[in-house]
Amino acid sequence: METSAENFKFGTVVLLGPPNAGKSTLLNKLLGQKLAIVTSKPQTTRNQITGILTDDDSQIVFLDTPGVHRLRGRMNRFMLQSAWAGVEAADCIVVMADANLYARKPYLLEREMEPIVKGIQNTTKPVYVALNKIDLVKDKAALLPLMQVLGALWPEAGIIPISASKGTGLDDLLATIKKHLALGAPMFPEDQVSTVPLRFMAAETIREKLFIGLEQELPYSTAVEIEQWEEDESGLIRIGALIWVARDNHKAMVIGKGGQNLKEVGRSARLELKQLLDAKVHLEMWVKVRRDWTEDPGFLRTIGLGL
Ligand SMILES: Nc1nc2c(ncn2[C@@H]2O[C@H](COP(=O)(O)OP(=O)(O)OP(=O)(O)O)[C@@H](O)[C@H]2O)c(=O)[nH]1
Ligand SMILES: [Mg+2]
């Protein structure tokens, strides 16, 4: 009889899809912890984020990626590069689609999928489609036309209805992925869940709170950089973060009247950082202007965007 080590499967799976499809939500649900930030606004994720799922007979490395869109601008191009690099690195591709959105606005389905279809048209890697947010689709018959369109776009792909936030269909999705993974030894220790550094997660936590709190285009031109990180003898972690905005008038908008906005961001970020780091956290933030930073490739790389 073969041992389980001989049957062990290893592979990398990229989560690819339009902004807001639920890629980061799925990553977090699969791993049972928050690795990637999630907001109701599109363009939340800016980097590739790794989640490593290990069980008795397999290790799957999931890559969460920025949403595939048609927006212009340097930062958007850098984000797209990260998404396509994820496809390059992967053994198989899970395309995510928001069933609730397309059930209400069917004309958007092909339009939003087009850059994804184009981007992976020459791939020889297996493609699966995760039709997400089915918990929001009351009339399940509305899923059928969506499955037809998706089936025409990717005739070979299995289409798996899921709810990433509720966890519905994830066993199916995992079983399907596993079936097609190659044999191979694990690349990471079994208790390692991600390759994302804690500092990055801390910066992302602050960015999430900013993203949620800010209106209009402001979230998209805000970045967070951890400048100071010190632990004292009592175990208290002092974090100093710079919040970068792209225009002079954005600074006052981020800070808010009487500092209210920034105070609320600090309060909710600190609460989450305490949990993340399992320590007392002192958080200080400064808002700084760097004009048009979203177009500055050097600066974008400094804050960890691009390849
Ligand atoms: N009801 C419901 N909401 C979901 C589900 N999956 C994701 N959402 C919500 O959809 C929104 C977008 O989720 P994200 O996980 O940030 O989406 P994303 O694809 O990572 O988005 P980008 O990073 O912007 O590309 C959030 O408000 C989530 O809570 C789901 O299965 N059901
Ligand atoms: Mg995301």
Tab-separated table of C-alpha atoms and ligand atoms in Angstrom:
chain	number	residue	atom	x	y	z
A	1	MET	CA	0.000	0.000	0.000
A	2	GLU	CA	1.191	3.530	-0.743
A	3	THR	CA	1.796	5.887	2.136
A	4	SER	CA	-0.014	9.188	2.274
A	5	ALA	CA	3.316	11.007	1.699
A	6	GLU	CA	3.522	9.351	-1.701
A	7	ASN	CA	-0.007	10.446	-2.542
A	8	PHE	CA	0.464	13.976	-1.279
A	9	LYS	CA	-0.697	16.715	-3.635
A	10	PHE	CA	0.710	20.178	-3.969
A	11	GLY	CA	-0.318	23.075	-6.168
A	12	THR	CA	-0.897	26.780	-6.561
A	13	VAL	CA	-4.317	28.199	-7.355
A	14	VAL	CA	-4.921	31.775	-8.436
A	15	LEU	CA	-8.169	33.551	-7.571
A	16	LEU	CA	-8.884	35.792	-10.533
A	17	GLY	CA	-11.872	37.992	-11.242
A	18	PRO	CA	-13.355	41.452	-11.624
A	19	PRO	CA	-13.096	43.840	-8.678
A	20	ASN	CA	-15.556	43.075	-5.879
A	21	ALA	CA	-16.223	39.478	-7.000
A	22	GLY	CA	-15.306	38.191	-3.540
A	23	LYS	CA	-11.771	36.875	-4.098
A	24	SER	CA	-10.402	38.118	-0.786
A	25	THR	CA	-13.503	36.951	1.071
A	26	LEU	CA	-12.984	33.471	-0.381
A	27	LEU	CA	-9.300	33.426	0.580
A	28	ASN	CA	-10.146	34.371	4.163
A	29	LYS	CA	-12.958	31.828	4.411
A	30	LEU	CA	-10.831	28.996	3.018
A	31	LEU	CA	-8.066	29.743	5.508
A	32	GLY	CA	-10.416	30.431	8.396
A	33	GLN	CA	-8.737	33.724	9.208
A	34	LYS	CA	-8.401	37.228	7.881
A	35	LEU	CA	-5.402	37.454	5.588
A	36	ALA	CA	-6.748	39.898	3.016
A	37	ILE	CA	-8.749	43.035	3.631
A	38	VAL	CA	-12.323	43.155	2.357
A	39	THR	CA	-14.557	46.123	1.656
A	40	SER	CA	-17.738	46.686	-0.325
A	41	LYS	CA	-15.780	48.983	-2.671
A	42	PRO	CA	-14.056	47.695	-5.809
A	43	GLN	CA	-10.238	47.818	-6.162
A	44	THR	CA	-9.646	46.943	-2.512
A	45	THR	CA	-6.815	44.455	-3.047
A	46	ARG	CA	-3.626	45.902	-4.530
A	47	ASN	CA	-1.143	43.032	-4.098
A	48	GLN	CA	-0.945	39.295	-4.458
A	49	ILE	CA	-1.814	37.724	-1.115
A	50	THR	CA	-0.939	34.138	-0.308
A	51	GLY	CA	-3.015	31.729	1.733
A	52	ILE	CA	-1.643	28.232	2.377
A	53	LEU	CA	-4.174	25.492	3.059
A	54	THR	CA	-2.656	22.254	4.326
A	55	ASP	CA	-4.522	19.068	5.214
A	56	ASP	CA	-3.674	15.371	5.484
A	57	ASP	CA	-3.205	14.778	1.790
A	58	SER	CA	-2.607	18.143	0.147
A	59	GLN	CA	-1.155	21.605	0.384
A	60	ILE	CA	-2.799	24.276	-1.764
A	61	VAL	CA	-1.319	27.746	-2.110
A	62	PHE	CA	-4.070	30.217	-2.954
A	63	LEU	CA	-3.140	33.537	-4.528
A	64	ASP	CA	-5.605	36.353	-4.018
A	65	THR	CA	-5.112	39.035	-6.665
A	66	PRO	CA	-6.263	42.570	-7.457
A	67	GLY	CA	-9.455	42.713	-9.517
A	68	VAL	CA	-9.088	42.676	-13.298
A	69	HIS	CA	-10.491	45.919	-14.680
A	70	ARG	CA	-10.045	48.342	-17.555
A	71	LEU	CA	-9.053	51.408	-15.581
A	72	ARG	CA	-6.160	53.570	-16.681
A	73	GLY	CA	-3.267	54.892	-14.642
A	74	ARG	CA	0.037	53.580	-13.358
A	75	MET	CA	-1.195	52.119	-10.082
A	76	ASN	CA	-3.980	50.282	-11.893
A	77	ARG	CA	-1.438	48.894	-14.348
A	78	PHE	CA	0.758	47.722	-11.477
A	79	MET	CA	-2.250	46.030	-9.885
A	80	LEU	CA	-3.064	44.240	-13.125
A	81	GLN	CA	0.546	43.054	-13.372
A	82	SER	CA	0.153	41.414	-9.967
A	83	ALA	CA	-3.013	39.667	-11.099
A	84	TRP	CA	-1.429	38.298	-14.275
A	85	ALA	CA	1.713	37.290	-12.396
A	86	GLY	CA	-0.560	35.238	-10.162
A	87	VAL	CA	-1.887	33.444	-13.234
A	88	GLU	CA	1.693	32.746	-14.366
A	89	ALA	CA	2.611	31.319	-10.976
A	90	ALA	CA	-0.456	29.106	-10.665
A	91	ASP	CA	-1.165	25.505	-11.640
A	92	CYS	CA	-4.854	26.217	-11.989
A	93	ILE	CA	-7.142	29.217	-12.249
A	94	VAL	CA	-10.328	29.928	-10.337
A	95	VAL	CA	-12.300	32.694	-12.041
A	96	MET	CA	-14.690	34.360	-9.640
A	97	ALA	CA	-17.932	35.995	-10.720
A	98	ASP	CA	-20.519	37.886	-8.666
A	99	ALA	CA	-23.782	36.009	-9.324
A	100	ASN	CA	-25.869	38.605	-7.545
A	101	LEU	CA	-24.551	41.445	-9.687
A	102	TYR	CA	-25.011	39.574	-12.975
A	103	ALA	CA	-28.440	38.206	-12.038
A	104	ARG	CA	-29.539	41.836	-11.698
A	105	LYS	CA	-27.477	43.190	-14.602
A	106	PRO	CA	-26.865	40.318	-17.055
A	107	TYR	CA	-25.317	42.646	-19.653
A	108	LEU	CA	-22.362	43.211	-17.330
A	109	LEU	CA	-21.316	39.565	-17.259
A	110	GLU	CA	-19.629	39.291	-20.651
A	111	ARG	CA	-18.325	42.838	-20.422
A	112	GLU	CA	-16.566	42.237	-17.103
A	113	MET	CA	-15.319	38.798	-18.099
A	114	GLU	CA	-13.867	39.940	-21.419
A	115	PRO	CA	-10.430	41.066	-20.152
A	116	ILE	CA	-10.202	37.847	-18.146
A	117	VAL	CA	-11.151	35.668	-21.116
A	118	LYS	CA	-8.520	37.488	-23.172
A	119	GLY	CA	-5.882	37.273	-20.478
A	120	ILE	CA	-6.119	33.497	-20.119
A	121	GLN	CA	-7.211	32.459	-23.607
A	122	ASN	CA	-3.931	30.712	-24.354
A	123	THR	CA	-3.558	28.999	-21.022
A	124	THR	CA	-3.259	25.257	-20.812
A	125	LYS	CA	-3.986	25.365	-17.093
A	126	PRO	CA	-7.303	24.074	-15.814
A	127	VAL	CA	-9.901	26.795	-15.274
A	128	TYR	CA	-12.777	26.644	-12.790
A	129	VAL	CA	-15.477	29.229	-12.347
A	130	ALA	CA	-16.703	30.029	-8.855
A	131	LEU	CA	-20.088	31.686	-9.194
A	132	ASN	CA	-20.078	33.610	-5.951
A	133	LYS	CA	-22.595	35.351	-3.673
A	134	ILE	CA	-25.365	32.850	-4.386
A	135	ASP	CA	-26.720	33.578	-0.901
A	136	LEU	CA	-27.945	36.895	-2.314
A	137	VAL	CA	-29.740	35.339	-5.295
A	138	LYS	CA	-33.200	34.465	-4.030
A	139	ASP	CA	-34.461	33.040	-7.315
A	140	LYS	CA	-31.985	30.259	-8.031
A	141	ALA	CA	-33.350	29.906	-11.596
A	142	ALA	CA	-31.584	33.220	-12.290
A	143	LEU	CA	-28.276	31.347	-12.000
A	144	LEU	CA	-28.951	29.182	-15.055
A	145	PRO	CA	-28.496	31.835	-17.770
A	146	LEU	CA	-25.329	32.997	-16.008
A	147	MET	CA	-23.991	29.456	-16.001
A	148	GLN	CA	-24.801	29.199	-19.687
A	149	VAL	CA	-22.845	32.340	-20.547
A	150	LEU	CA	-19.916	31.303	-18.376
A	151	GLY	CA	-20.024	27.802	-19.849
A	152	ALA	CA	-19.793	29.311	-23.352
A	153	LEU	CA	-16.818	31.456	-22.333
A	154	TRP	CA	-14.964	28.513	-20.780
A	155	PRO	CA	-16.391	25.299	-22.253
A	156	GLU	CA	-13.916	23.135	-20.359
A	157	ALA	CA	-14.409	24.777	-16.988
A	158	GLY	CA	-16.409	23.329	-14.146
A	159	ILE	CA	-18.776	25.959	-12.760
A	160	ILE	CA	-19.242	25.797	-9.016
A	161	PRO	CA	-21.877	27.968	-7.288
A	162	ILE	CA	-20.559	29.233	-3.957
A	163	SER	CA	-21.072	31.738	-1.224
A	164	ALA	CA	-17.638	32.800	-0.050
A	165	SER	CA	-18.984	34.672	2.946
A	166	LYS	CA	-21.304	31.877	4.118
A	167	GLY	CA	-18.972	29.060	3.129
A	168	THR	CA	-21.508	27.342	0.849
A	169	GLY	CA	-20.046	25.169	-1.922
A	170	LEU	CA	-16.465	25.489	-0.723
A	171	ASP	CA	-16.126	21.740	-0.102
A	172	ASP	CA	-17.173	21.173	-3.708
A	173	LEU	CA	-14.724	23.771	-4.943
A	174	LEU	CA	-11.868	22.264	-2.937
A	175	ALA	CA	-12.679	18.713	-3.992
A	176	THR	CA	-12.730	19.768	-7.658
A	177	ILE	CA	-9.424	21.604	-7.372
A	178	LYS	CA	-7.797	18.731	-5.486
A	179	LYS	CA	-8.840	16.192	-8.083
A	180	HIS	CA	-6.706	17.983	-10.650
A	181	LEU	CA	-3.700	18.839	-8.519
A	182	ALA	CA	-0.445	17.049	-9.293
A	183	LEU	CA	1.380	14.902	-6.793
A	184	GLY	CA	4.104	16.783	-4.969
A	185	ALA	CA	5.664	17.457	-1.603
A	186	PRO	CA	4.496	20.429	0.492
A	187	MET	CA	6.563	23.597	0.070
A	188	PHE	CA	5.641	25.176	3.387
A	189	PRO	CA	5.533	23.947	6.996
A	190	GLU	CA	2.053	22.645	7.778
A	191	ASP	CA	1.325	25.421	10.292
A	192	GLN	CA	2.265	28.255	7.924
A	193	VAL	CA	-0.853	30.003	6.675
A	194	SER	CA	0.619	32.835	4.626
A	195	THR	CA	3.795	34.437	3.380
A	196	VAL	CA	2.440	37.916	4.025
A	197	PRO	CA	4.602	39.836	6.551
A	198	LEU	CA	2.835	41.122	9.690
A	199	ARG	CA	3.890	44.683	8.895
A	200	PHE	CA	2.109	44.488	5.571
A	201	MET	CA	-0.986	43.080	7.262
A	202	ALA	CA	-0.901	45.950	9.735
A	203	ALA	CA	-0.655	48.516	6.930
A	204	GLU	CA	-3.523	46.788	5.137
A	205	THR	CA	-5.665	46.808	8.275
A	206	ILE	CA	-5.288	50.589	8.483
A	207	ARG	CA	-5.943	50.933	4.753
A	208	GLU	CA	-9.117	48.875	5.113
A	209	LYS	CA	-10.478	51.242	7.750
A	210	LEU	CA	-9.576	54.226	5.569
A	211	PHE	CA	-11.138	52.601	2.528
A	212	ILE	CA	-14.379	52.021	4.420
A	213	GLY	CA	-14.458	55.505	5.925
A	214	LEU	CA	-13.603	57.574	2.875
A	215	GLU	CA	-15.911	58.717	0.120
A	216	GLN	CA	-15.661	58.936	-3.654
A	217	GLU	CA	-12.239	58.620	-5.264
A	218	LEU	CA	-10.324	59.228	-2.050
A	219	PRO	CA	-9.797	55.585	-1.013
A	220	TYR	CA	-8.108	54.873	-4.327
A	221	SER	CA	-5.472	57.532	-3.837
A	222	THR	CA	-4.637	56.640	-0.256
A	223	ALA	CA	-1.753	54.394	0.766
A	224	VAL	CA	-0.382	53.301	4.140
A	225	GLU	CA	3.262	52.820	4.985
A	226	ILE	CA	4.472	51.498	8.329
A	227	GLU	CA	7.303	53.722	9.440
A	228	GLN	CA	7.879	52.638	13.013
A	229	TRP	CA	7.427	49.256	14.706
A	230	GLU	CA	8.849	48.783	18.179
A	231	GLU	CA	8.031	46.362	20.948
A	232	ASP	CA	8.892	47.442	24.480
A	233	GLU	CA	9.704	45.184	27.480
A	234	SER	CA	6.064	45.081	28.543
A	235	GLY	CA	5.092	43.614	25.151
A	236	LEU	CA	3.418	46.787	23.923
A	237	ILE	CA	3.876	47.301	20.190
A	238	ARG	CA	4.256	50.894	19.014
A	239	ILE	CA	3.271	51.308	15.407
A	240	GLY	CA	3.787	54.527	13.487
A	241	ALA	CA	2.037	54.705	10.127
A	242	LEU	CA	2.164	57.223	7.316
A	243	ILE	CA	-1.005	57.749	5.361
A	244	TRP	CA	-0.161	59.021	1.907
A	245	VAL	CA	-2.632	61.092	-0.073
A	246	ALA	CA	-2.204	62.349	-3.620
A	247	ARG	CA	-3.494	65.922	-3.311
A	248	ASP	CA	-3.218	68.767	-0.825
A	249	ASN	CA	-6.966	68.995	-0.201
A	250	HIS	CA	-7.165	65.240	0.489
A	251	LYS	CA	-5.237	65.625	3.706
A	252	ALA	CA	-7.988	67.558	5.462
A	253	MET	CA	-10.573	65.112	4.101
A	254	VAL	CA	-8.760	62.115	5.565
A	255	ILE	CA	-8.328	63.836	8.926
A	256	GLY	CA	-11.952	65.007	8.988
A	257	LYS	CA	-13.597	67.746	11.045
A	258	GLY	CA	-11.825	68.062	14.375
A	259	GLY	CA	-9.792	64.960	13.504
A	260	GLN	CA	-12.925	62.811	13.839
A	261	ASN	CA	-12.337	60.711	10.740
A	262	LEU	CA	-8.758	59.782	11.556
A	263	LYS	CA	-9.692	59.122	15.170
A	264	GLU	CA	-12.303	56.583	14.094
A	265	VAL	CA	-9.876	54.935	11.653
A	266	GLY	CA	-7.305	54.708	14.463
A	267	ARG	CA	-9.810	53.289	16.908
A	268	SER	CA	-11.073	50.504	14.651
A	269	ALA	CA	-7.607	49.731	13.235
A	270	ARG	CA	-6.093	49.459	16.722
A	271	LEU	CA	-8.811	47.056	17.842
A	272	GLU	CA	-8.058	44.758	14.936
A	273	LEU	CA	-4.283	45.101	15.248
A	274	LYS	CA	-4.536	44.044	18.900
A	275	GLN	CA	-6.169	40.819	17.766
A	276	LEU	CA	-3.830	40.300	14.833
A	277	LEU	CA	-0.680	40.753	16.914
A	278	ASP	CA	-2.114	39.372	20.146
A	279	ALA	CA	-0.522	42.308	21.978
A	280	LYS	CA	-1.275	45.776	23.245
A	281	VAL	CA	-0.892	48.233	20.420
A	282	HIS	CA	-0.131	51.925	20.401
A	283	LEU	CA	-0.934	53.356	16.993
A	284	GLU	CA	0.102	56.745	15.701
A	285	MET	CA	-0.708	57.986	12.220
A	286	TRP	CA	0.424	60.944	10.174
A	287	VAL	CA	-1.209	62.076	6.944
A	288	LYS	CA	1.235	63.237	4.289
A	289	VAL	CA	0.817	64.558	0.782
A	290	ARG	CA	2.770	63.149	-2.087
A	291	ARG	CA	1.288	64.724	-5.168
A	292	ASP	CA	0.046	62.245	-7.773
A	293	TRP	CA	1.829	59.316	-6.134
A	294	THR	CA	-0.471	56.873	-7.937
A	295	GLU	CA	1.441	57.738	-11.135
A	296	ASP	CA	4.944	57.532	-9.643
A	297	PRO	CA	6.485	54.102	-10.360
A	298	GLY	CA	9.345	54.565	-7.874
A	299	PHE	CA	6.983	55.455	-5.064
A	300	LEU	CA	4.548	52.692	-6.005
A	301	ARG	CA	7.385	50.203	-5.621
A	302	THR	CA	8.411	51.752	-2.297
A	303	ILE	CA	4.975	50.984	-0.894
A	304	GLY	CA	5.098	47.450	-2.225
A	305	LEU	CA	3.066	47.673	-5.421
A	306	GLY	CA	4.057	46.163	-8.738
A	307	LEU	CA	6.572	43.440	-9.333
B	1	LIG	N1	-23.475	38.291	0.472
B	1	LIG	C1	-22.250	38.007	0.082
B	1	LIG	N2	-21.329	38.978	0.012
B	1	LIG	C2	-20.081	38.644	-0.382
B	1	LIG	C3	-19.705	37.330	-0.717
B	1	LIG	N3	-18.409	37.321	-1.070
B	1	LIG	C4	-17.982	38.601	-0.948
B	1	LIG	N4	-18.990	39.394	-0.546
B	1	LIG	C5	-18.924	40.853	-0.332
B	1	LIG	O1	-18.527	41.463	-1.544
B	1	LIG	C6	-17.707	42.610	-1.285
B	1	LIG	C7	-16.370	42.460	-2.022
B	1	LIG	O2	-15.661	41.391	-1.441
B	1	LIG	P1	-14.075	41.241	-1.616
B	1	LIG	O3	-13.703	39.934	-1.039
B	1	LIG	O4	-13.395	42.465	-1.096
B	1	LIG	O5	-13.961	41.220	-3.197
B	1	LIG	P2	-12.635	41.166	-4.074
B	1	LIG	O6	-12.940	40.332	-5.274
B	1	LIG	O7	-11.477	40.741	-3.254
B	1	LIG	O8	-12.495	42.692	-4.514
B	1	LIG	P3	-11.162	43.510	-5.002
B	1	LIG	O9	-10.089	43.264	-4.005
B	1	LIG	O10	-11.632	44.920	-4.994
B	1	LIG	O11	-10.838	43.017	-6.373
B	1	LIG	C8	-17.573	42.692	0.230
B	1	LIG	O12	-18.536	43.583	0.706
B	1	LIG	C9	-17.870	41.275	0.680
B	1	LIG	O13	-18.387	41.210	1.989
B	1	LIG	C10	-20.720	36.303	-0.633
B	1	LIG	O14	-20.520	35.123	-0.895
B	1	LIG	N5	-21.961	36.714	-0.230
B	2	MG	MG	-9.756	41.695	-2.801
